[in-house]
Amino acid sequence: MALRNKKIPFWIITMVVLAVVISLYPIAFALIPGADGLFRSKADALLNSAWYKPIFYVHTSFGGVALLVGSTQFFKKLRQRRLKLHRTLGKIYVISVMISGLSGLVVAGYATGGWIAVSGFTLLGIGWLWTTALAYISVRKVNIKAHERWMIYSYAFCFSAVTLRIYLGLGIASGMTFMDFYPYLAWLCWVPNILFARWRVSALPSTL
């Protein structure tokens, strides 16, 4: 039984691997020719503006940091044995979320796919910022139980960066045109994540 408790759940390992891979996406997007395909759906006036691309890169870059740093917080031994490191990584996560989330709300207003995409990405940004703020407030009040629960929700929103790209690949592989499926990914990329987070939170012990 003791050996079983030491094992890291497969879903956590999978999540961390995907988080590491996708956290490198902003580098590829900025440096690799052809990786900025999403820009092709944007109006030239928007792309030629002085602010859109810088804000977009701020959003994706700090989002990548949050995705990578946040994935480490699911390792219980790290939280228990390296508390100082856990707190430092937590602060980096919160700062990255605030920067990426706020810039993401600006970018969301110009999402490809009309009001369906705009509303989906906007609610994603608000949910991410809100749950992260509640997680931070909880830990400041030394309410560790609430902190852990809100952080699970926060990272579920954060992990939408991974699920968005998975669904995007599936949509392309299915042969559907980009505009037929992309607007709905603005919702699909995070709503199932939150449902999964709700299941995980309900399974947590009443005391930590």
CSV table of C-alpha atoms in Angstrom, one decimal, residues 48-147:
chain,number,residue,atom,x,y,z
A,48,ASN,CA,-0.2,46.3,-38.7
A,49,SER,CA,-1.2,48.1,-35.5
A,50,ALA,CA,1.5,49.0,-33.0
A,51,TRP,CA,-0.1,47.2,-30.1
A,52,TYR,CA,-1.8,43.9,-31.2
A,53,LYS,CA,1.2,41.7,-31.8
A,54,PRO,CA,3.1,42.9,-28.7
A,55,ILE,CA,0.1,42.3,-26.5
A,56,PHE,CA,-0.5,38.9,-28.1
A,57,TYR,CA,3.1,37.9,-27.5
A,58,VAL,CA,2.9,39.1,-23.8
A,59,HIS,CA,-0.2,36.9,-23.4
A,60,THR,CA,1.3,33.8,-24.9
A,61,SER,CA,4.7,34.2,-23.3
A,62,PHE,CA,3.5,34.7,-19.7
A,63,GLY,CA,0.8,32.1,-20.4
A,64,GLY,CA,3.5,29.6,-21.2
A,65,VAL,CA,5.3,30.4,-18.0
A,66,ALA,CA,2.1,29.9,-16.0
A,67,LEU,CA,1.5,26.6,-17.8
A,68,LEU,CA,4.9,25.3,-17.0
A,69,VAL,CA,5.3,26.6,-13.5
A,70,GLY,CA,1.7,25.6,-12.5
A,71,SER,CA,2.3,22.0,-13.6
A,72,THR,CA,4.9,21.6,-10.8
A,73,GLN,CA,2.4,22.4,-8.1
A,74,PHE,CA,0.6,19.0,-8.5
A,75,PHE,CA,3.5,17.1,-7.0
A,76,LYS,CA,2.6,16.6,-3.4
A,77,LYS,CA,6.2,15.9,-2.3
A,78,LEU,CA,7.4,19.2,-3.7
A,79,ARG,CA,4.7,21.1,-1.8
A,80,GLN,CA,5.5,19.3,1.4
A,81,ARG,CA,9.3,19.1,1.4
A,82,ARG,CA,10.2,22.2,-0.5
A,83,LEU,CA,7.7,24.7,0.8
A,84,LYS,CA,9.9,27.7,0.1
A,85,LEU,CA,10.3,26.6,-3.6
A,86,HIS,CA,6.5,25.9,-3.7
A,87,ARG,CA,5.8,29.4,-2.6
A,88,THR,CA,8.2,31.0,-5.0
A,89,LEU,CA,6.8,29.0,-7.9
A,90,GLY,CA,3.3,30.0,-6.8
A,91,LYS,CA,4.2,33.7,-6.8
A,92,ILE,CA,5.6,33.3,-10.3
A,93,TYR,CA,2.4,31.6,-11.4
A,94,VAL,CA,0.1,34.2,-10.0
A,95,ILE,CA,2.1,37.1,-11.5
A,96,SER,CA,2.2,35.3,-14.9
A,97,VAL,CA,-1.5,34.6,-14.8
A,98,MET,CA,-2.3,38.3,-14.0
A,99,ILE,CA,-0.2,39.5,-16.9
A,100,SER,CA,-1.3,36.8,-19.4
A,101,GLY,CA,-4.9,37.0,-18.3
A,102,LEU,CA,-5.3,40.7,-18.6
A,103,SER,CA,-3.5,40.9,-21.9
A,104,GLY,CA,-5.6,37.8,-23.0
A,105,LEU,CA,-8.8,39.8,-22.4
A,106,VAL,CA,-7.6,42.4,-24.8
A,107,VAL,CA,-6.7,39.7,-27.4
A,108,ALA,CA,-10.0,37.9,-26.8
A,109,GLY,CA,-11.9,41.0,-28.1
A,110,TYR,CA,-10.4,40.4,-31.5
A,111,ALA,CA,-10.8,36.6,-31.6
A,112,THR,CA,-11.3,34.9,-34.9
A,113,GLY,CA,-14.8,33.5,-35.2
A,114,GLY,CA,-17.2,36.3,-34.2
A,115,TRP,CA,-19.2,36.7,-31.0
A,116,ILE,CA,-19.0,32.9,-30.2
A,117,ALA,CA,-15.2,33.0,-30.0
A,118,VAL,CA,-15.1,36.4,-28.3
A,119,SER,CA,-17.5,35.4,-25.6
A,120,GLY,CA,-15.8,32.1,-25.0
A,121,PHE,CA,-12.3,33.4,-24.7
A,122,THR,CA,-13.4,36.4,-22.6
A,123,LEU,CA,-15.1,34.2,-20.1
A,124,LEU,CA,-12.0,32.0,-20.1
A,125,GLY,CA,-9.8,35.0,-19.2
A,126,ILE,CA,-12.2,36.2,-16.5
A,127,GLY,CA,-12.5,32.7,-15.0
A,128,TRP,CA,-8.7,32.3,-15.0
A,129,LEU,CA,-8.1,35.6,-13.3
A,130,TRP,CA,-10.9,35.2,-10.8
A,131,THR,CA,-10.0,31.7,-9.6
A,132,THR,CA,-6.3,32.6,-9.4
A,133,ALA,CA,-7.1,35.7,-7.3
A,134,LEU,CA,-9.3,33.6,-5.0
A,135,ALA,CA,-6.5,31.0,-4.6
A,136,TYR,CA,-4.1,33.8,-3.7
A,137,ILE,CA,-6.5,35.4,-1.2
A,138,SER,CA,-7.1,32.0,0.4
A,139,VAL,CA,-3.5,31.2,1.0
A,140,ARG,CA,-2.9,34.7,2.4
A,141,LYS,CA,-5.7,33.9,4.9
A,142,VAL,CA,-4.0,30.6,5.6
A,143,ASN,CA,-7.0,28.7,4.3
A,144,ILE,CA,-5.0,26.0,2.6
A,145,LYS,CA,-8.0,23.8,1.8
A,146,ALA,CA,-9.7,26.6,-0.2
A,147,HIS,CA,-6.3,27.5,-1.7
